[in-house]
CSV table of C-alpha atoms and ligand atoms in Angstrom, one decimal:
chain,number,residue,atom,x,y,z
A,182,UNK,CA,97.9,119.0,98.4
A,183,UNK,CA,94.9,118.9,100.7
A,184,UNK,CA,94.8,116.9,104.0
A,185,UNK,CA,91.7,115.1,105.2
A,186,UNK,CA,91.2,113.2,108.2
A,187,UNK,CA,90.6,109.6,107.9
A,188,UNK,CA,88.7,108.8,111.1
A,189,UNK,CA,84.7,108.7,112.7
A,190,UNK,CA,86.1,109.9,116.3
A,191,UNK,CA,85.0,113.4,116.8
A,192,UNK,CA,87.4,114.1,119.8
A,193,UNK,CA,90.1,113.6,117.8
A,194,UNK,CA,88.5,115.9,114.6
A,195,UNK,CA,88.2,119.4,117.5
A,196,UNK,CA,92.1,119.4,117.9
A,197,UNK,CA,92.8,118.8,114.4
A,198,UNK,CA,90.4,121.2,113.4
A,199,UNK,CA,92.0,123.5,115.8
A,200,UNK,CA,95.4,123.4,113.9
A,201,UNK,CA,93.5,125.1,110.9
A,202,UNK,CA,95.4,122.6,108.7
A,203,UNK,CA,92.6,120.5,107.7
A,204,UNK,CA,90.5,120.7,104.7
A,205,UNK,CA,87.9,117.7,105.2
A,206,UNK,CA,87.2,114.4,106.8
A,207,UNK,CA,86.7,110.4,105.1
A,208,UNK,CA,85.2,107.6,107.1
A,209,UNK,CA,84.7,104.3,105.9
A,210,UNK,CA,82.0,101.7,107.3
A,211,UNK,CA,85.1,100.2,109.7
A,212,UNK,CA,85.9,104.0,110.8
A,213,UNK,CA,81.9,104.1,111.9
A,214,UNK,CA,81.8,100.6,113.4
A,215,UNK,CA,85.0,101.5,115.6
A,216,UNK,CA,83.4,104.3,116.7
A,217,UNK,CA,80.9,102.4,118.3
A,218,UNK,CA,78.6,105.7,117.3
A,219,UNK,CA,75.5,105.9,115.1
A,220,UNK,CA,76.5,106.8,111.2
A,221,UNK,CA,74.0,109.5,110.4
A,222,UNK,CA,74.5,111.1,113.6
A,223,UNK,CA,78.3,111.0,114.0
A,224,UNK,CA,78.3,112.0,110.2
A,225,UNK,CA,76.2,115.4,110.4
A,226,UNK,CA,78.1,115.8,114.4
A,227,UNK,CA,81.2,116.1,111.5
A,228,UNK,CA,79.5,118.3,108.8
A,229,UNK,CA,79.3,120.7,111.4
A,230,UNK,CA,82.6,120.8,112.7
A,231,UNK,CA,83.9,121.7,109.0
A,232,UNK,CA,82.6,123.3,105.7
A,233,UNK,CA,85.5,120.9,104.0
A,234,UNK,CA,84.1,117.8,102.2
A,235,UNK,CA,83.3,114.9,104.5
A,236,UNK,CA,83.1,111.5,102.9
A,237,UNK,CA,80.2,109.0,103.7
A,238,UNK,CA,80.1,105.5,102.5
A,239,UNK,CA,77.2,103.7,101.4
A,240,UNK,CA,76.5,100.5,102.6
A,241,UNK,CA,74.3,98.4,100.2
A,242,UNK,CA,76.6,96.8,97.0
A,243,UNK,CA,73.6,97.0,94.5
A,244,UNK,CA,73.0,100.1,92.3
A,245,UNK,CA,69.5,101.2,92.9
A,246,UNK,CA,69.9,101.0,96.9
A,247,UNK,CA,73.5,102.7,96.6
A,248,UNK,CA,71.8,105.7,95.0
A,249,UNK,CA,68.9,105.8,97.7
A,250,UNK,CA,71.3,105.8,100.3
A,251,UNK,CA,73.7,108.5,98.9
A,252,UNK,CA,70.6,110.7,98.4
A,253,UNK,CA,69.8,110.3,102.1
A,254,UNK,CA,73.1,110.7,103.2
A,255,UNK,CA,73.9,113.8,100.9
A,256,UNK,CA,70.8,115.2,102.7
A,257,UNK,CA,72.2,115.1,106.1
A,258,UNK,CA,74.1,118.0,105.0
A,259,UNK,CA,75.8,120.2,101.9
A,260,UNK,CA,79.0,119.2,102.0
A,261,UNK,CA,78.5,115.0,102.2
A,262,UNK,CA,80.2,113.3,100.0
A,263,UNK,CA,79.1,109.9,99.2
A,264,UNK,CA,81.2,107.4,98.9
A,265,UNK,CA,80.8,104.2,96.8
A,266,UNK,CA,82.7,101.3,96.3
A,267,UNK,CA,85.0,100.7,92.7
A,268,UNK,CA,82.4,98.0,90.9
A,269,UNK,CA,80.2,98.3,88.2
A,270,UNK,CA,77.3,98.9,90.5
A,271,UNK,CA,78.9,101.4,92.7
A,272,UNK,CA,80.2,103.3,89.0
A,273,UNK,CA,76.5,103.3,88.0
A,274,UNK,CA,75.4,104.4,91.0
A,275,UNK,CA,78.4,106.9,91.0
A,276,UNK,CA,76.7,108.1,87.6
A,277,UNK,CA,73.5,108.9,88.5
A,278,UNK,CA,74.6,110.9,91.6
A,279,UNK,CA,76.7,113.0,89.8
A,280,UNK,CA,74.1,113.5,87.1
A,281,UNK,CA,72.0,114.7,90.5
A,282,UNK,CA,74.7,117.2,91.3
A,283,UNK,CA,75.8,115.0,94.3
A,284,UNK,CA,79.6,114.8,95.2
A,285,UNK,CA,81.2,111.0,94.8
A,286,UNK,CA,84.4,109.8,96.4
A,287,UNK,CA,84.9,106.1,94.7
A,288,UNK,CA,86.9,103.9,97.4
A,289,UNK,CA,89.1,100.8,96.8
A,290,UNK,CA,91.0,101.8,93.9
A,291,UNK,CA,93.8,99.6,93.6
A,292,UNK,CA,94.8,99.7,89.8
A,293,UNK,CA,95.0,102.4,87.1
A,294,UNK,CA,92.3,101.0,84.5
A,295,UNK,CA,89.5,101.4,88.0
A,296,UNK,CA,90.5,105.0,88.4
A,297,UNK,CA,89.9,105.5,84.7
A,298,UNK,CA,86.5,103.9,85.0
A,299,UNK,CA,86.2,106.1,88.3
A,300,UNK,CA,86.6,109.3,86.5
A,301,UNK,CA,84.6,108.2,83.4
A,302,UNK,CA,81.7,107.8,85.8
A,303,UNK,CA,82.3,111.6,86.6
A,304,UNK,CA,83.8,110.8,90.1
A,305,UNK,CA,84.2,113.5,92.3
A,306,UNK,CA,87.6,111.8,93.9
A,307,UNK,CA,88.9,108.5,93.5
A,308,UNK,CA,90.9,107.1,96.5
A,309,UNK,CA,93.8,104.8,95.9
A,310,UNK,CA,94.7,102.6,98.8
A,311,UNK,CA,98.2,102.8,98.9
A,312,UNK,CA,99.1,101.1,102.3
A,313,UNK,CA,97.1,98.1,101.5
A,314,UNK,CA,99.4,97.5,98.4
A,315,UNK,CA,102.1,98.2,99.9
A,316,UNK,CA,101.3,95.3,102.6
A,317,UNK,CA,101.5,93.2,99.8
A,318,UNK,CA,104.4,93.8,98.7
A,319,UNK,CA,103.5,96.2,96.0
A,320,UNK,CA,104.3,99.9,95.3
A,321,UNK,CA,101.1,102.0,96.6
A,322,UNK,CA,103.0,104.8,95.3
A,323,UNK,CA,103.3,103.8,92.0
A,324,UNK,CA,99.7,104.0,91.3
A,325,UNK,CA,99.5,107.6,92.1
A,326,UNK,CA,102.0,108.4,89.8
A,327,UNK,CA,99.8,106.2,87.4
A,328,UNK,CA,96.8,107.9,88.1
A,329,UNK,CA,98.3,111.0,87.8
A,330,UNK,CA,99.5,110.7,84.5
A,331,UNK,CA,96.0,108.9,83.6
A,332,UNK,CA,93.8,112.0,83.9
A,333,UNK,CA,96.9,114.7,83.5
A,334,UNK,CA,97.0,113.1,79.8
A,335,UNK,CA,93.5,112.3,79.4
A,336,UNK,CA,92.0,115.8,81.1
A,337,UNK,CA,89.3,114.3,84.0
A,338,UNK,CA,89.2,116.3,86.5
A,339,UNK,CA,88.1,113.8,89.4
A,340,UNK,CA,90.6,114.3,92.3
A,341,UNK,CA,93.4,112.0,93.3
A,342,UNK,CA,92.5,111.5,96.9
A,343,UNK,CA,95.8,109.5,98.3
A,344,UNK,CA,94.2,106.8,101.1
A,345,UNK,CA,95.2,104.0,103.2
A,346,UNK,CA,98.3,106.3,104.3
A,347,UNK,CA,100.4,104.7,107.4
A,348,UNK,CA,102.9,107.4,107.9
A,349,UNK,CA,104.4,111.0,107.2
A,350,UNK,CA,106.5,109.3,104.1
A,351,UNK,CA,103.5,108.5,102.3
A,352,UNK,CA,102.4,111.8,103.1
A,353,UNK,CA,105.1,113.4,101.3
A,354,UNK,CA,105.3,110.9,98.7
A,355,UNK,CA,101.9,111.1,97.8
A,356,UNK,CA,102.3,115.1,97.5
A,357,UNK,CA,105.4,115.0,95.6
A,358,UNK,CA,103.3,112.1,92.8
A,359,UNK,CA,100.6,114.9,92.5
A,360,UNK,CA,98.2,113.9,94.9
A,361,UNK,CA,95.1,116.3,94.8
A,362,UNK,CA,94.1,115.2,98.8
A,363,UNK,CA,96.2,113.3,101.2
A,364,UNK,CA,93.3,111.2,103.6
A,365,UNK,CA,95.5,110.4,107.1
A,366,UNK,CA,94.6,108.7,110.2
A,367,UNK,CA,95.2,111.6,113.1
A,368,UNK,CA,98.0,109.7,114.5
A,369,UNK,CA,100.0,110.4,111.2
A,370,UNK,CA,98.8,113.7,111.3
A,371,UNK,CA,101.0,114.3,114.8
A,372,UNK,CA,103.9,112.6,113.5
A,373,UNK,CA,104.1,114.8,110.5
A,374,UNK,CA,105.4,117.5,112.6
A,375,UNK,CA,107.8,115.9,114.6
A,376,UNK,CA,111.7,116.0,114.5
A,377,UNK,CA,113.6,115.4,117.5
A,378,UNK,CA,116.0,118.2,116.0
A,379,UNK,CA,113.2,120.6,115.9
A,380,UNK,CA,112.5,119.7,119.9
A,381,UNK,CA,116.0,119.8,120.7
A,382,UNK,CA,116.4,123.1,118.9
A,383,UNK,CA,113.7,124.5,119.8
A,384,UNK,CA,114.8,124.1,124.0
A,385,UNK,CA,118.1,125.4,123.1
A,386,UNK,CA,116.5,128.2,121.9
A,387,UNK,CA,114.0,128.7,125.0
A,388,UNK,CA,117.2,128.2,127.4
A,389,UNK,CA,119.4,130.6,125.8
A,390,UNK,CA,117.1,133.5,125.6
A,391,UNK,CA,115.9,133.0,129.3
A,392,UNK,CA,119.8,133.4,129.9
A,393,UNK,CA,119.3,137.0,128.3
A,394,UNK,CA,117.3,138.3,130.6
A,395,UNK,CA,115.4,140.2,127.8
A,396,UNK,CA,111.5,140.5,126.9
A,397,UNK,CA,109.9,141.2,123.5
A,398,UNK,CA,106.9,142.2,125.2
B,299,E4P,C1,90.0,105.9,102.9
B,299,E4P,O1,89.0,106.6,102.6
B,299,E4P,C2,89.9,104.8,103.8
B,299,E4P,O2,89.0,105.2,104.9
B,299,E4P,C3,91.2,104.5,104.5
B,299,E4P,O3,92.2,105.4,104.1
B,299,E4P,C4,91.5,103.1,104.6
B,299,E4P,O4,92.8,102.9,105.2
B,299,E4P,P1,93.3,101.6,105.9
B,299,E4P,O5,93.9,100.7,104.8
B,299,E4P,O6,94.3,102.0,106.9
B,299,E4P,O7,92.1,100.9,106.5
């Protein structure tokens, strides 16, 4: 399973980057606004930083603008992928961009029949907002596993992109459902490598072989 980052903050995208663990980036319009930065800038500032996909949402709801702004925004740079929201217009608009050769990310999936209408509209990646469910007091996870077996059976090949992820369980629940992508916030990234066993061993370790005496070098 691939791991994007799910976040506009640049600072934040270096170290990850850093880690060589990272395979792209999403935003959202909330991601941007939090920021406090300029979209196009910010988003092409990103592009840079990666040759991973890095999704860009529109920000019109009708059709006809949606595709004007995914062109411009898939012009900032090669690897943009636009992202469009999970109604009729943002499907159409989804159409036409992939007819154009343009990468699509379709965004608030919440049920099984939208991520079959996703992939019929030749989505690139549909993302399922699993924390969001879960909030209200529904199984996020079960609509990967839906998903899942929705295009397994039915051979799309639009990529499961997991989102709305609030920690390292979804993470590995969303890999072990077949998850193509994994989209976390950077915080979750940090916490998937955490055990306080692995700390504590890991002193032990550093303690006992300064009691040595010894050198590998
Ligand atoms: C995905 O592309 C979205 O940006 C994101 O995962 C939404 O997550 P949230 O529900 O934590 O806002």
């Amino acid at each position: 399973m691939k791991i994007f980052l799910d976040t506009a903050e640049t600072g934040e995208l270096k170290s990850a980057f850093a880690t060589g663990l990272i395979d792209g980036v999403t935003t959202n319009p909330s991601l941007i606004a939090k920021s406090g930065r300029d979209f196009k800038e910010v988003v092409a500032e990103i592009c840079e930083m990666t040759d991973g996909p890095v999704s860009a949402e529109v920000a019109s709801t009708e059709a006809e603008v949606m595709v004007k702004e995914g062109r411009i925004l898939s012009d900032i740079a090669s690897n943009v992928v636009v992202k469009l929201p999970l109604t009729f217009e943002g499907l159409s608009a989804c159409r036409e961009l992939t007819e154009d050769g343009i990468d699509t990310n379709v965004t608030l999936c919440f049920t099984a029949a939208q991520a079959w209408l996703a992939a019929k509209a030749g989505a690139t990646y549909i993302s399922p907002f699993i924390g969001r469910l879960d909030d209200l007091g529904m199984n996020g996870m079960e609509l990967i596993e839906e998903i899942r077996i929705l295009y397994d059976q039915h051979g799309y090949e639009t990529q499961v992109l997991a989102a709305s992820i609030r920690g390292p369980v979804h993470v590995k629940e969303a890999a072990l459902a077949g998850a193509d992508v994994a989209t976390i916030p950077p915080k979750v990234f940090s916490q998937l490598i955490k055990h306080p066993l692995t700390d504590k061993g890991l002193d032990d370790f550093v303690k006992d072989w300064k009691g040595t005496g010894q050198s590998i070098l």
